[in-house]
mmCIF file of C-alpha atoms in Angstrom:
data_model
loop_
_atom_site.group_PDB
_atom_site.id
_atom_site.type_symbol
_atom_site.label_atom_id
_atom_site.label_comp_id
_atom_site.label_asym_id
_atom_site.label_seq_id
_atom_site.Cartn_x
_atom_site.Cartn_y
_atom_site.Cartn_z
ATOM 1 C CA UNK A 108 26.923 -3.700 14.376
ATOM 2 C CA UNK A 109 25.555 -5.170 11.179
ATOM 3 C CA UNK A 110 26.057 -2.813 8.230
ATOM 4 C CA UNK A 111 24.810 -2.266 4.718
ATOM 5 C CA UNK A 112 26.997 -0.080 2.537
ATOM 6 C CA UNK A 113 26.066 1.804 -0.611
ATOM 7 C CA UNK A 114 27.824 4.442 -2.677
ATOM 8 C CA UNK A 115 25.819 7.620 -2.064
ATOM 9 C CA UNK A 116 26.317 8.883 -5.613
ATOM 10 C CA UNK A 117 24.939 10.700 -7.416
ATOM 11 C CA UNK A 118 25.093 8.175 -10.210
ATOM 12 C CA UNK A 119 24.357 9.929 -13.483
ATOM 13 C CA UNK A 120 23.397 8.021 -16.623
ATOM 14 C CA UNK A 121 21.880 9.115 -19.944
ATOM 15 C CA UNK A 122 18.395 8.034 -20.915
ATOM 16 C CA UNK A 123 18.399 4.541 -22.405
ATOM 17 C CA UNK A 124 21.581 3.426 -20.652
ATOM 18 C CA UNK A 125 22.000 0.716 -18.014
ATOM 19 C CA UNK A 126 22.263 1.945 -14.426
ATOM 20 C CA UNK A 127 24.148 -0.294 -12.012
ATOM 21 C CA UNK A 128 23.626 0.144 -8.281
ATOM 22 C CA UNK A 129 25.728 -1.760 -5.780
ATOM 23 C CA UNK A 130 25.442 -2.788 -2.151
ATOM 24 C CA UNK A 131 27.608 -4.750 0.261
ATOM 25 C CA UNK A 132 26.599 -6.172 3.608
ATOM 26 C CA UNK A 133 28.535 -7.329 6.649
ATOM 27 C CA UNK A 134 26.358 -10.133 8.084
ATOM 28 C CA UNK A 135 27.370 -13.325 6.294
ATOM 29 C CA UNK A 136 24.243 -15.072 7.658
ATOM 30 C CA UNK A 137 21.821 -12.719 5.878
ATOM 31 C CA UNK A 138 19.350 -14.507 3.620
ATOM 32 C CA UNK A 139 16.974 -11.843 2.286
ATOM 33 C CA UNK A 140 17.784 -8.795 0.199
ATOM 34 C CA UNK A 141 15.623 -5.953 -0.990
ATOM 35 C CA UNK A 142 15.734 -2.873 -3.182
ATOM 36 C CA UNK A 143 13.497 0.072 -2.455
ATOM 37 C CA UNK A 144 13.038 3.164 -4.624
ATOM 38 C CA UNK A 145 12.427 6.475 -2.871
ATOM 39 C CA UNK A 146 11.443 9.611 -4.743
ATOM 40 C CA UNK A 147 12.312 12.907 -3.097
ATOM 41 C CA UNK A 148 9.944 13.657 -0.228
ATOM 42 C CA UNK A 149 8.138 10.329 -0.561
ATOM 43 C CA UNK A 150 8.251 7.010 1.270
ATOM 44 C CA UNK A 151 10.219 3.976 0.017
ATOM 45 C CA UNK A 152 8.576 1.617 -2.460
ATOM 46 C CA UNK A 153 9.608 -2.026 -2.685
ATOM 47 C CA UNK A 154 10.736 -2.805 -6.238
ATOM 48 C CA UNK A 155 12.760 -6.034 -6.010
ATOM 49 C CA UNK A 156 13.681 -8.771 -3.586
ATOM 50 C CA UNK A 157 16.066 -11.683 -3.967
ATOM 51 C CA UNK A 158 16.822 -14.646 -1.733
ATOM 52 C CA UNK A 159 19.025 -16.932 -3.834
ATOM 53 C CA UNK A 160 22.404 -16.480 -5.483
ATOM 54 C CA UNK A 161 22.208 -15.411 -9.087
ATOM 55 C CA UNK A 162 19.990 -13.073 -11.036
ATOM 56 C CA UNK A 163 16.316 -12.211 -10.729
ATOM 57 C CA UNK A 164 14.640 -10.211 -13.468
ATOM 58 C CA UNK A 165 11.435 -8.181 -13.350
ATOM 59 C CA UNK A 166 10.802 -6.014 -16.374
ATOM 60 C CA UNK A 167 13.636 -3.513 -16.738
ATOM 61 C CA UNK A 168 15.037 -4.412 -13.307
ATOM 62 C CA UNK A 169 17.508 -7.183 -12.497
ATOM 63 C CA UNK A 170 18.691 -7.951 -8.990
ATOM 64 C CA UNK A 171 21.956 -9.861 -8.623
ATOM 65 C CA UNK A 172 23.113 -11.623 -5.466
ATOM 66 C CA UNK A 173 26.508 -13.079 -4.603
ATOM 67 C CA UNK A 174 26.453 -14.356 -1.022
ATOM 68 C CA UNK A 175 30.094 -15.469 -1.081
ATOM 69 C CA UNK A 176 31.152 -11.900 -1.832
ATOM 70 C CA UNK A 177 28.368 -10.423 0.334
ATOM 71 C CA UNK A 178 27.317 -8.298 -2.592
ATOM 72 C CA UNK A 179 23.950 -7.423 -4.090
ATOM 73 C CA UNK A 180 23.288 -5.198 -7.071
ATOM 74 C CA UNK A 181 20.409 -3.707 -9.030
ATOM 75 C CA UNK A 182 20.568 -3.161 -12.767
ATOM 76 C CA UNK A 183 18.096 -0.876 -14.480
ATOM 77 C CA UNK A 184 17.989 -1.329 -18.247
ATOM 78 C CA UNK A 185 16.770 1.360 -20.647
ATOM 79 C CA UNK A 186 16.912 3.941 -17.863
ATOM 80 C CA UNK A 187 14.225 6.615 -17.976
ATOM 81 C CA UNK A 188 14.121 10.078 -16.367
ATOM 82 C CA UNK A 189 11.307 8.698 -14.174
ATOM 83 C CA UNK A 190 13.870 6.292 -12.662
ATOM 84 C CA UNK A 191 15.635 9.261 -11.068
ATOM 85 C CA UNK A 192 15.339 8.579 -7.348
ATOM 86 C CA UNK A 193 17.269 7.280 -4.365
ATOM 87 C CA UNK A 194 17.622 3.492 -4.262
ATOM 88 C CA UNK A 195 17.848 1.889 -0.841
ATOM 89 C CA UNK A 196 19.370 -1.533 -0.334
ATOM 90 C CA UNK A 197 17.978 -3.483 2.641
ATOM 91 C CA UNK A 198 19.049 -6.752 4.208
ATOM 92 C CA UNK A 199 17.038 -8.959 6.524
ATOM 93 C CA UNK A 200 18.590 -9.638 9.920
ATOM 94 C CA UNK A 201 19.223 -13.198 11.037
ATOM 95 C CA UNK A 202 16.565 -13.017 13.738
ATOM 96 C CA UNK A 203 13.928 -12.493 11.084
ATOM 97 C CA UNK A 204 12.638 -9.422 12.819
ATOM 98 C CA UNK A 205 13.790 -6.411 10.837
ATOM 99 C CA UNK A 206 15.528 -4.945 7.817
ATOM 100 C CA UNK A 207 18.837 -3.127 7.919
ATOM 101 C CA UNK A 208 18.969 -0.297 5.385
ATOM 102 C CA UNK A 209 21.853 1.286 3.559
ATOM 103 C CA UNK A 210 21.958 5.053 3.156
ATOM 104 C CA UNK A 211 20.912 4.850 -0.455
ATOM 105 C CA UNK A 212 22.329 5.730 -3.863
ATOM 106 C CA UNK A 213 20.900 8.699 -5.741
ATOM 107 C CA UNK A 214 20.359 7.993 -9.435
ATOM 108 C CA UNK A 215 19.921 10.764 -11.976
ATOM 109 C CA UNK A 216 18.815 9.880 -15.501
ATOM 110 C CA UNK A 217 19.209 12.691 -18.010
ATOM 111 C CA UNK A 218 17.107 12.984 -21.153
ATOM 112 C CA UNK B 217 -8.450 -0.248 -1.012
ATOM 113 C CA UNK B 218 -5.735 -1.712 1.206
ATOM 114 C CA UNK B 219 -2.815 0.252 2.480
ATOM 115 C CA UNK B 220 -1.030 2.037 5.268
ATOM 116 C CA UNK B 221 -2.024 5.517 6.349
ATOM 117 C CA UNK B 222 -0.035 7.933 8.432
ATOM 118 C CA UNK B 223 -1.271 11.189 9.786
ATOM 119 C CA UNK B 224 -0.650 14.003 9.740
ATOM 120 C CA UNK B 225 1.643 14.464 6.737
ATOM 121 C CA UNK B 226 3.358 17.445 8.370
ATOM 122 C CA UNK B 227 3.570 18.140 12.094
ATOM 123 C CA UNK B 228 5.067 21.096 13.914
ATOM 124 C CA UNK B 229 5.720 21.140 17.646
ATOM 125 C CA UNK B 230 7.553 23.218 20.188
ATOM 126 C CA UNK B 231 10.493 21.744 22.023
ATOM 127 C CA UNK B 232 9.476 20.039 25.269
ATOM 128 C CA UNK B 233 6.119 18.791 23.976
ATOM 129 C CA UNK B 234 5.247 15.157 23.444
ATOM 130 C CA UNK B 235 3.670 14.332 20.099
ATOM 131 C CA UNK B 236 1.943 11.186 18.810
ATOM 132 C CA UNK B 237 2.181 10.025 15.203
ATOM 133 C CA UNK B 238 -0.571 7.828 13.846
ATOM 134 C CA UNK B 239 -0.120 4.679 11.753
ATOM 135 C CA UNK B 240 -3.032 2.534 10.578
ATOM 136 C CA UNK B 241 -3.072 -0.407 8.156
ATOM 137 C CA UNK B 242 -5.859 -2.495 6.637
ATOM 138 C CA UNK B 243 -3.580 -5.068 5.008
ATOM 139 C CA UNK B 244 -4.183 -7.603 7.789
ATOM 140 C CA UNK B 245 -0.450 -7.575 8.499
ATOM 141 C CA UNK B 246 0.661 -8.746 11.912
ATOM 142 C CA UNK B 247 4.027 -6.998 11.991
ATOM 143 C CA UNK B 248 4.461 -3.225 12.101
ATOM 144 C CA UNK B 249 7.522 -1.022 12.279
ATOM 145 C CA UNK B 250 8.570 2.556 12.893
ATOM 146 C CA UNK B 251 11.610 4.057 11.195
ATOM 147 C CA UNK B 252 13.233 7.428 11.275
ATOM 148 C CA UNK B 253 14.983 8.991 8.271
ATOM 149 C CA UNK B 254 17.270 12.017 8.432
ATOM 150 C CA UNK B 255 18.468 13.903 5.315
ATOM 151 C CA UNK B 256 20.959 11.843 3.321
ATOM 152 C CA UNK B 257 20.576 8.918 5.682
ATOM 153 C CA UNK B 258 19.072 5.499 5.466
ATOM 154 C CA UNK B 259 16.202 4.299 7.607
ATOM 155 C CA UNK B 260 16.842 3.574 11.261
ATOM 156 C CA UNK B 261 14.539 1.282 13.212
ATOM 157 C CA UNK B 262 12.856 2.793 16.271
ATOM 158 C CA UNK B 263 10.383 0.097 17.386
ATOM 159 C CA UNK B 264 8.700 -2.928 15.906
ATOM 160 C CA UNK B 265 5.802 -5.167 16.835
ATOM 161 C CA UNK B 266 5.244 -8.705 15.638
ATOM 162 C CA UNK B 267 1.850 -9.196 17.311
ATOM 163 C CA UNK B 268 -0.760 -7.254 19.245
ATOM 164 C CA UNK B 269 0.217 -6.234 22.778
ATOM 165 C CA UNK B 270 3.893 -6.938 22.136
ATOM 166 C CA UNK B 271 6.675 -4.709 20.794
ATOM 167 C CA UNK B 272 10.465 -4.510 20.864
ATOM 168 C CA UNK B 273 12.999 -1.708 20.789
ATOM 169 C CA UNK B 274 14.924 -1.110 17.611
ATOM 170 C CA UNK B 275 18.296 0.571 17.237
ATOM 171 C CA UNK B 276 17.242 4.071 18.323
ATOM 172 C CA UNK B 277 14.321 3.647 20.771
ATOM 173 C CA UNK B 278 15.484 6.208 23.350
ATOM 174 C CA UNK B 279 13.034 9.103 23.628
ATOM 175 C CA UNK B 280 10.222 7.216 21.854
ATOM 176 C CA UNK B 281 7.328 5.054 23.011
ATOM 177 C CA UNK B 282 4.749 2.902 21.221
ATOM 178 C CA UNK B 283 1.640 0.865 21.884
ATOM 179 C CA UNK B 284 -0.004 -1.977 19.971
ATOM 180 C CA UNK B 285 -3.513 -2.430 21.308
ATOM 181 C CA UNK B 286 -5.039 -3.280 17.928
ATOM 182 C CA UNK B 287 -3.678 -5.193 14.959
ATOM 183 C CA UNK B 288 -4.418 -2.265 12.654
ATOM 184 C CA UNK B 289 -2.786 0.479 14.690
ATOM 185 C CA UNK B 290 0.741 1.230 15.903
ATOM 186 C CA UNK B 291 1.059 4.821 17.173
ATOM 187 C CA UNK B 292 4.444 6.346 17.964
ATOM 188 C CA UNK B 293 4.954 8.973 20.663
ATOM 189 C CA UNK B 294 7.955 11.238 20.375
ATOM 190 C CA UNK B 295 8.687 12.397 23.891
ATOM 191 C CA UNK B 296 10.507 15.477 25.108
ATOM 192 C CA UNK B 297 13.403 13.183 26.009
ATOM 193 C CA UNK B 298 14.235 12.694 22.333
ATOM 194 C CA UNK B 299 17.200 14.992 21.718
ATOM 195 C CA UNK B 300 16.793 15.569 17.971
ATOM 196 C CA UNK B 301 13.182 14.773 17.050
ATOM 197 C CA UNK B 302 13.032 16.658 13.746
ATOM 198 C CA UNK B 303 12.955 13.957 11.041
ATOM 199 C CA UNK B 304 10.848 12.051 8.530
ATOM 200 C CA UNK B 305 9.007 9.226 10.307
ATOM 201 C CA UNK B 306 7.969 6.154 8.370
ATOM 202 C CA UNK B 307 5.642 3.353 9.409
ATOM 203 C CA UNK B 308 5.741 -0.030 7.689
ATOM 204 C CA UNK B 309 4.008 -3.373 7.949
ATOM 205 C CA UNK B 310 4.575 -6.936 6.817
ATOM 206 C CA UNK B 311 3.099 -10.403 7.030
ATOM 207 C CA UNK B 312 4.455 -12.548 9.882
ATOM 208 C CA UNK B 313 7.747 -14.182 8.998
ATOM 209 C CA UNK B 314 8.161 -11.988 5.929
ATOM 210 C CA UNK B 315 10.821 -9.354 5.420
ATOM 211 C CA UNK B 316 8.793 -7.672 2.670
ATOM 212 C CA UNK B 317 7.830 -4.433 4.315
ATOM 213 C CA UNK B 318 5.410 -1.914 2.830
ATOM 214 C CA UNK B 319 5.552 1.701 3.866
ATOM 215 C CA UNK B 320 3.036 4.390 4.631
ATOM 216 C CA UNK B 321 3.458 7.889 3.182
ATOM 217 C CA UNK B 322 5.344 9.182 6.221
ATOM 218 C CA UNK B 323 5.032 12.078 8.667
ATOM 219 C CA UNK B 324 7.504 14.935 8.563
ATOM 220 C CA UNK B 325 7.980 16.238 12.103
ATOM 221 C CA UNK B 326 9.582 19.589 12.811
ATOM 222 C CA UNK B 327 10.351 20.576 16.395
ATOM 223 C CA UNK B 328 11.537 24.121 17.122
#
């Protein structure tokens, strides 16, 4: 059974700090990695995707991928209270047919 | 205005009744998916469809059925055989060959 693991949290950071969210995956053949943000009671929203080793930046968000370590992370710089949500890590399966989701990490940003 | 719509937002049913959840998209996406989310849990794949008139079981298909007669529509039926149907149901779609899935607003089903 292919797995995606995340620390459930909650991860608490003060406003303006950097939040670091981590995810590990079991399928070494995985090639596509995604971060979704889910506010309470709402559906997930795609915020970042990364396919190659290294860093990918988009505004205040940076996704980091290390395929050798089977590790993907999301950094949120200058965290805002509006960033408070659950962040879901998702990994594409080798067949190219579906995403495998972690259980999510809850982030709380205090003002 | 392109997007994915799910209806209704909230649905209440008595145990033993079948219920159908609607999912429509006007993004011209070929692939569509149904997920289930329970409190504190990630998303679990129920069914997916890559093209019209074809669909495959996901990880937790037992007690569910789907149809894909039109590209825009992918309804999910929760049957009485589903042991624990109360959950948040999410529909998603993507372009063929793409993992980038976009979600509808979800339907919260409560069965008592």
